[in-house]
Short mmCIF file of C-alpha atoms in Angstrom, two decimals:
data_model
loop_
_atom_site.label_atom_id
_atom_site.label_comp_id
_atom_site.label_asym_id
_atom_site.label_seq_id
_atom_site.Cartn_x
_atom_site.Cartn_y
_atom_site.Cartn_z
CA UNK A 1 4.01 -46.69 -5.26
CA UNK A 2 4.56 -42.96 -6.25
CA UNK A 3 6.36 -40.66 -4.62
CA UNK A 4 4.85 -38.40 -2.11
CA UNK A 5 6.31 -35.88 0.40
CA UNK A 6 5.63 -34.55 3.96
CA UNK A 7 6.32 -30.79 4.42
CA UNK A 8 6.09 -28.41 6.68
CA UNK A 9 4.49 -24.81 5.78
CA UNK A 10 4.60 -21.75 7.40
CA UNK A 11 2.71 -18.62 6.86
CA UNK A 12 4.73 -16.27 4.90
CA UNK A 13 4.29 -13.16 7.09
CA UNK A 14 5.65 -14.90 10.03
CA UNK A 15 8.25 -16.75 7.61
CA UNK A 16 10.03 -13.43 6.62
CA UNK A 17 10.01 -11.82 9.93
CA UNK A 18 11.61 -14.52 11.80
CA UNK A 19 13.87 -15.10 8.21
CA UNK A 20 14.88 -10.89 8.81
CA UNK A 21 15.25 -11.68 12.47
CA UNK A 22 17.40 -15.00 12.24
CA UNK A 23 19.83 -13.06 9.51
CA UNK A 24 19.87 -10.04 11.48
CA UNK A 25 20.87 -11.83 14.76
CA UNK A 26 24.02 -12.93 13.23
CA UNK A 27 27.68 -11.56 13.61
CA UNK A 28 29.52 -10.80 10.61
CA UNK A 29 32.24 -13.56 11.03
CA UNK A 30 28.82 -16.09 10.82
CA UNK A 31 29.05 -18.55 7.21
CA UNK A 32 25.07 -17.04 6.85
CA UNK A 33 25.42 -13.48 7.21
CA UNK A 34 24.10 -11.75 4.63
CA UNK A 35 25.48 -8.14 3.83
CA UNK A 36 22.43 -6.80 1.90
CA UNK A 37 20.04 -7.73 4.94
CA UNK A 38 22.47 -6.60 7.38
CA UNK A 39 22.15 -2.78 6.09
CA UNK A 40 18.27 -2.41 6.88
CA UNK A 41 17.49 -1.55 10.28
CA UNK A 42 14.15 -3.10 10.53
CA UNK A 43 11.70 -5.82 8.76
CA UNK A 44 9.55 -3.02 6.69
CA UNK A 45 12.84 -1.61 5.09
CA UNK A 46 13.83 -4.49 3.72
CA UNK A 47 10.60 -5.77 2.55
CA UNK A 48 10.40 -2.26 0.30
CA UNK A 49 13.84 -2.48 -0.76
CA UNK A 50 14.55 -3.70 -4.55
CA UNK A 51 16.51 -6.70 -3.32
CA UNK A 52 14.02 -8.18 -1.76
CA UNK A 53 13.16 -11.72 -2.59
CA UNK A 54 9.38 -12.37 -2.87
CA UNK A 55 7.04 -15.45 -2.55
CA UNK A 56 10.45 -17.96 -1.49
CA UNK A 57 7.59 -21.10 -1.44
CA UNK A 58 6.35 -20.55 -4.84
CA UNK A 59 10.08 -20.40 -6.22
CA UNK A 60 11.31 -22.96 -4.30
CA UNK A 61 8.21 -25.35 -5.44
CA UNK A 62 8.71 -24.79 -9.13
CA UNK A 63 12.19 -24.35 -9.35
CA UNK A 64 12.89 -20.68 -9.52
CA UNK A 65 15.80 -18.36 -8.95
CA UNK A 66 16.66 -18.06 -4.92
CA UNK A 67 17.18 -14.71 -5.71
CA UNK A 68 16.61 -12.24 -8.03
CA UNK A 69 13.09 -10.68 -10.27
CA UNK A 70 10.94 -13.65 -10.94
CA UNK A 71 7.91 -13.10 -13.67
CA UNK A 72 4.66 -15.00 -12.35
CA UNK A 73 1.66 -16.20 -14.04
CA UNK A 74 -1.66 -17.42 -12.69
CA UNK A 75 -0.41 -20.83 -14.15
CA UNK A 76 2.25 -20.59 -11.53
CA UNK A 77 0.40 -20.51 -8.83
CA UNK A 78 -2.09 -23.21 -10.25
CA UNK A 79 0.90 -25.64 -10.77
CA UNK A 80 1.86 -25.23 -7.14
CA UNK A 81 -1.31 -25.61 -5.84
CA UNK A 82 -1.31 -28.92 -7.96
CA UNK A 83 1.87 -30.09 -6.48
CA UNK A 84 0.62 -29.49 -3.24
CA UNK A 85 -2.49 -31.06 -3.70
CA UNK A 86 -1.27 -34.24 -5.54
CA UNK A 87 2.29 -34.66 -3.71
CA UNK A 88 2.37 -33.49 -0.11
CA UNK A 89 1.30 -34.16 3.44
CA UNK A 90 0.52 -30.79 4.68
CA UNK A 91 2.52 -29.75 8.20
CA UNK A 92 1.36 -26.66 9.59
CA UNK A 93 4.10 -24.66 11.83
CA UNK A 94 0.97 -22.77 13.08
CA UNK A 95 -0.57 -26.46 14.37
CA UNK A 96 2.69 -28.43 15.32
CA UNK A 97 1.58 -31.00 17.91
CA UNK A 98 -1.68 -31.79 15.18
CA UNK A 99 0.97 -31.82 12.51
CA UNK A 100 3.57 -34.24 14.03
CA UNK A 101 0.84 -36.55 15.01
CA UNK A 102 -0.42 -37.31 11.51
CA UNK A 103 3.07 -37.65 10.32
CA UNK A 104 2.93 -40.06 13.13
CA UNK A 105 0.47 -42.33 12.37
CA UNK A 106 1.00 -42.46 8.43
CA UNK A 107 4.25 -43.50 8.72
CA UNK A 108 6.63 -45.63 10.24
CA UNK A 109 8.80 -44.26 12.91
CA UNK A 110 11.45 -45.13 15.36
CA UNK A 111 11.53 -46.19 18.92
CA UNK A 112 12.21 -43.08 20.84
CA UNK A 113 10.69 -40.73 18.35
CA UNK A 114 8.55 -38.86 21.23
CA UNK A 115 11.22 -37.66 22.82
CA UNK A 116 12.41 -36.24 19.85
CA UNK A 117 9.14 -34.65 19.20
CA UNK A 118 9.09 -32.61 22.58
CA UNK A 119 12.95 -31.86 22.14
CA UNK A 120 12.55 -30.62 19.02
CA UNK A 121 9.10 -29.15 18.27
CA UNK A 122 8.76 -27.82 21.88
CA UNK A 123 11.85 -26.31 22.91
CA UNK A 124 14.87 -26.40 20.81
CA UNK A 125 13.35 -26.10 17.01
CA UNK A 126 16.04 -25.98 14.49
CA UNK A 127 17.21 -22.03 13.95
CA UNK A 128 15.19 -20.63 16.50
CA UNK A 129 15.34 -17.27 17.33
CA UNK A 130 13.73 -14.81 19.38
CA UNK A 131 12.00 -11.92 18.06
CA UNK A 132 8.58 -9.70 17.83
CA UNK A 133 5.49 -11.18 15.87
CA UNK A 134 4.25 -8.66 13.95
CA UNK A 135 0.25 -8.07 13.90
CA UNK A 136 -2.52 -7.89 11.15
CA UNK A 137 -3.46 -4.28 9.90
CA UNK A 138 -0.05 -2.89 10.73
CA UNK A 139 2.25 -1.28 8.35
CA UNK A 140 4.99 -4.35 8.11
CA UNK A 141 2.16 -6.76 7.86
CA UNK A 142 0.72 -5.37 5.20
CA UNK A 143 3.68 -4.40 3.56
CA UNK A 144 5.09 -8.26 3.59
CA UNK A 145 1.63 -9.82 2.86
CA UNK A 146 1.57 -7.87 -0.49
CA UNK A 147 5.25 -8.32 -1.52
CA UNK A 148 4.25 -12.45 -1.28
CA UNK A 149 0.50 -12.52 -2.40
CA UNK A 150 1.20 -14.99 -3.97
CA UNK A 151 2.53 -17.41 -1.01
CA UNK A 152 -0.14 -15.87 0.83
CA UNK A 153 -2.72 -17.49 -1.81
CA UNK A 154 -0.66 -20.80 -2.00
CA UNK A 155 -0.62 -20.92 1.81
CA UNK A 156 -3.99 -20.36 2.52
CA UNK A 157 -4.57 -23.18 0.08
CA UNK A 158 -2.40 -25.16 1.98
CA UNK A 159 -4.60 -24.97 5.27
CA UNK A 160 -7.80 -26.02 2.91
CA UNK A 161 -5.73 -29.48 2.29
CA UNK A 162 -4.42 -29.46 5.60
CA UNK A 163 -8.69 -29.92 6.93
CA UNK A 164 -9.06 -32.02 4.03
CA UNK A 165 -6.02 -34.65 5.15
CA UNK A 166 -7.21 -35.41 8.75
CA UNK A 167 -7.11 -38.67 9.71
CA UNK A 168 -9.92 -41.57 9.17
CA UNK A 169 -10.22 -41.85 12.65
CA UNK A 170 -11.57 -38.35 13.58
CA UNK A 171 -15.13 -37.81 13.82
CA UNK A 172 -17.05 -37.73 10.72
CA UNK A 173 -18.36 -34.73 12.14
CA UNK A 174 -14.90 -33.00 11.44
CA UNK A 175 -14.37 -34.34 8.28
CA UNK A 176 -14.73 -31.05 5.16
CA UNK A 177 -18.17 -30.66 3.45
CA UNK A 178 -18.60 -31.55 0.06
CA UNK A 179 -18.78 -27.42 -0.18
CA UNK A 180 -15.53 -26.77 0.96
CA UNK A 181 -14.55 -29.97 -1.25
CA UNK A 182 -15.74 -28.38 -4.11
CA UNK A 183 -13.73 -24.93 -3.27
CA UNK A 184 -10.66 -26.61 -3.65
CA UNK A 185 -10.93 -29.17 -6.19
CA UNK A 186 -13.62 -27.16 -8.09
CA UNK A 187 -16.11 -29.50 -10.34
CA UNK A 188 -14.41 -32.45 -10.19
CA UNK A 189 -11.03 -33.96 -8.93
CA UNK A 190 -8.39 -34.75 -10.97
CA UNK A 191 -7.67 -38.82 -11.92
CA UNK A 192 -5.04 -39.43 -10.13
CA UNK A 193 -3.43 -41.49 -12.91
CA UNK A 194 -3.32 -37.35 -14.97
CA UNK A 195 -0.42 -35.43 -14.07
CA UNK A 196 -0.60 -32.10 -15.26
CA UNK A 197 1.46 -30.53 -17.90
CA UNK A 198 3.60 -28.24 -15.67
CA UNK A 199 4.21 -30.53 -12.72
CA UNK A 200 6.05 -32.65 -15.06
CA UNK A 201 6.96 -31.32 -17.85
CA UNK A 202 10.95 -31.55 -17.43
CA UNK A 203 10.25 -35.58 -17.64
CA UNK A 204 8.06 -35.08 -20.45
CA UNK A 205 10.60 -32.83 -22.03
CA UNK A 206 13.13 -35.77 -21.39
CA UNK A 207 10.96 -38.32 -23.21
CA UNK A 208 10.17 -36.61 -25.87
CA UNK A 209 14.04 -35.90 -26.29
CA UNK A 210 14.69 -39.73 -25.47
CA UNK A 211 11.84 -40.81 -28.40
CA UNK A 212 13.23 -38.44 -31.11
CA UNK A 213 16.86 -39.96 -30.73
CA UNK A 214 15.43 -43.38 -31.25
CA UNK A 215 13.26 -42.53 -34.55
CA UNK A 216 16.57 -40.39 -35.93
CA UNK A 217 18.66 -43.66 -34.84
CA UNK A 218 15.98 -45.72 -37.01
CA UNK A 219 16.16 -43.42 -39.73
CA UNK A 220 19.87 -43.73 -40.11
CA UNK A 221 19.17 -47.46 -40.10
CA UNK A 222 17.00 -47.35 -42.69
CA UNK A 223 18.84 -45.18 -45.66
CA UNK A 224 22.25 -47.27 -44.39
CA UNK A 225 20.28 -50.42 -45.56
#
């Protein structure tokens, strides 16, 4: 069958600020401490600095530079959505105990996996760290939401196919409208048998590479004879 992948989203306000937080919480001996953060004295000061790196789940979904400028397109964001759409199971950090029960029940898991579940999810998450949330309509918040619009777009696309991926055994009651169907997948859903251009170009690129080497092999063939 084809490939798909679970993943686990989070919304990219509360992303950077417990990102600033984590890197800012750690002494200067640490592997992870990072210099650049380490001069800013708060979350707002390093969101308007020039080395800040914007929209890290739209660069890490199509393959961009870690760090660095990165030029966007509205093709950019379309391909992610696409991957998102067509690829992934949608976790939401926002809606953990919803999102580990649908990974759950879709696949299989081992014995003991509930206890993992409440050790991990519930009290000792990987890199957690301590620190203030930082509210709507403040100056951070408004600050970090611009620097990633475009996350913020991809995310909140993200928690459309999150509704749209509940399980068969909810209530049909809960199950998306045809409206809100047709807000995300506009007129008509893609076949799933047509992958578009951008998610996979680098194997079309390959192929393409791969069929020209076989018709200049021929050719040589050919004149030799």
């Amino acid at each position: 069958g084809k490939g798909q992948l679970w993943t686990w989203l989070r919304h990219p306000v509360d992303q950077q600020v417990s990102f600033f937080a984590h890197k800012k919480s750690l002494d200067q001996d640490h592997p992870e401490f990072d210099y650049q953060i380490g001069r800013y004295h708060s979350v707002t000061e390093w969101a308007r600095s020039s080395e800040y790196v914007d929209n890290v789940m739209l660069r890490s979904l199509l393959g961009k530079p870690a760090t660095g400028p990165a030029y966007w397109t509205k093709n950019d964001v379309d391909t992610a959505k696409e991957l998102l759409r067509r690829k992934a199971h949608i976790g939401l950090l926002e809606r953990k105990g919803e999102s580990v029960a649908r990974f759950v029940s879709h696949f299989s898991v081992p014995p003991g996996f509930r206890e993992c579940e409440e050790r991990l999810l519930q009290w000792a998450w990987p890199n957690k760290n301590r620190h203030s949330d930082i509210e709507e309509n403040t100056e951070a918040y408004e600050i970090l939401a611009a620097r990633n619009e475009l996350d913020m777009e991809l995310y909140n696309y993200a928690k459309q196919l999150f509704a749209l991926q509940k399980p068969l055994t909810v209530m049909q009651d809960d199950q998306p409208s045809d409206h809100e169907k047709h807000n995300i997948y506009g007129d008509s859903e893609k076949d799933e048998g047509d992958l578009s251009d951008e998610v996979d170009v680098q194997e079309e690129v390959e192929i393409v590479d791969e069929n020209e080497q076989e018709e200049e092999s021929e050719d040589v063939k050919t004149e030799t004879k």
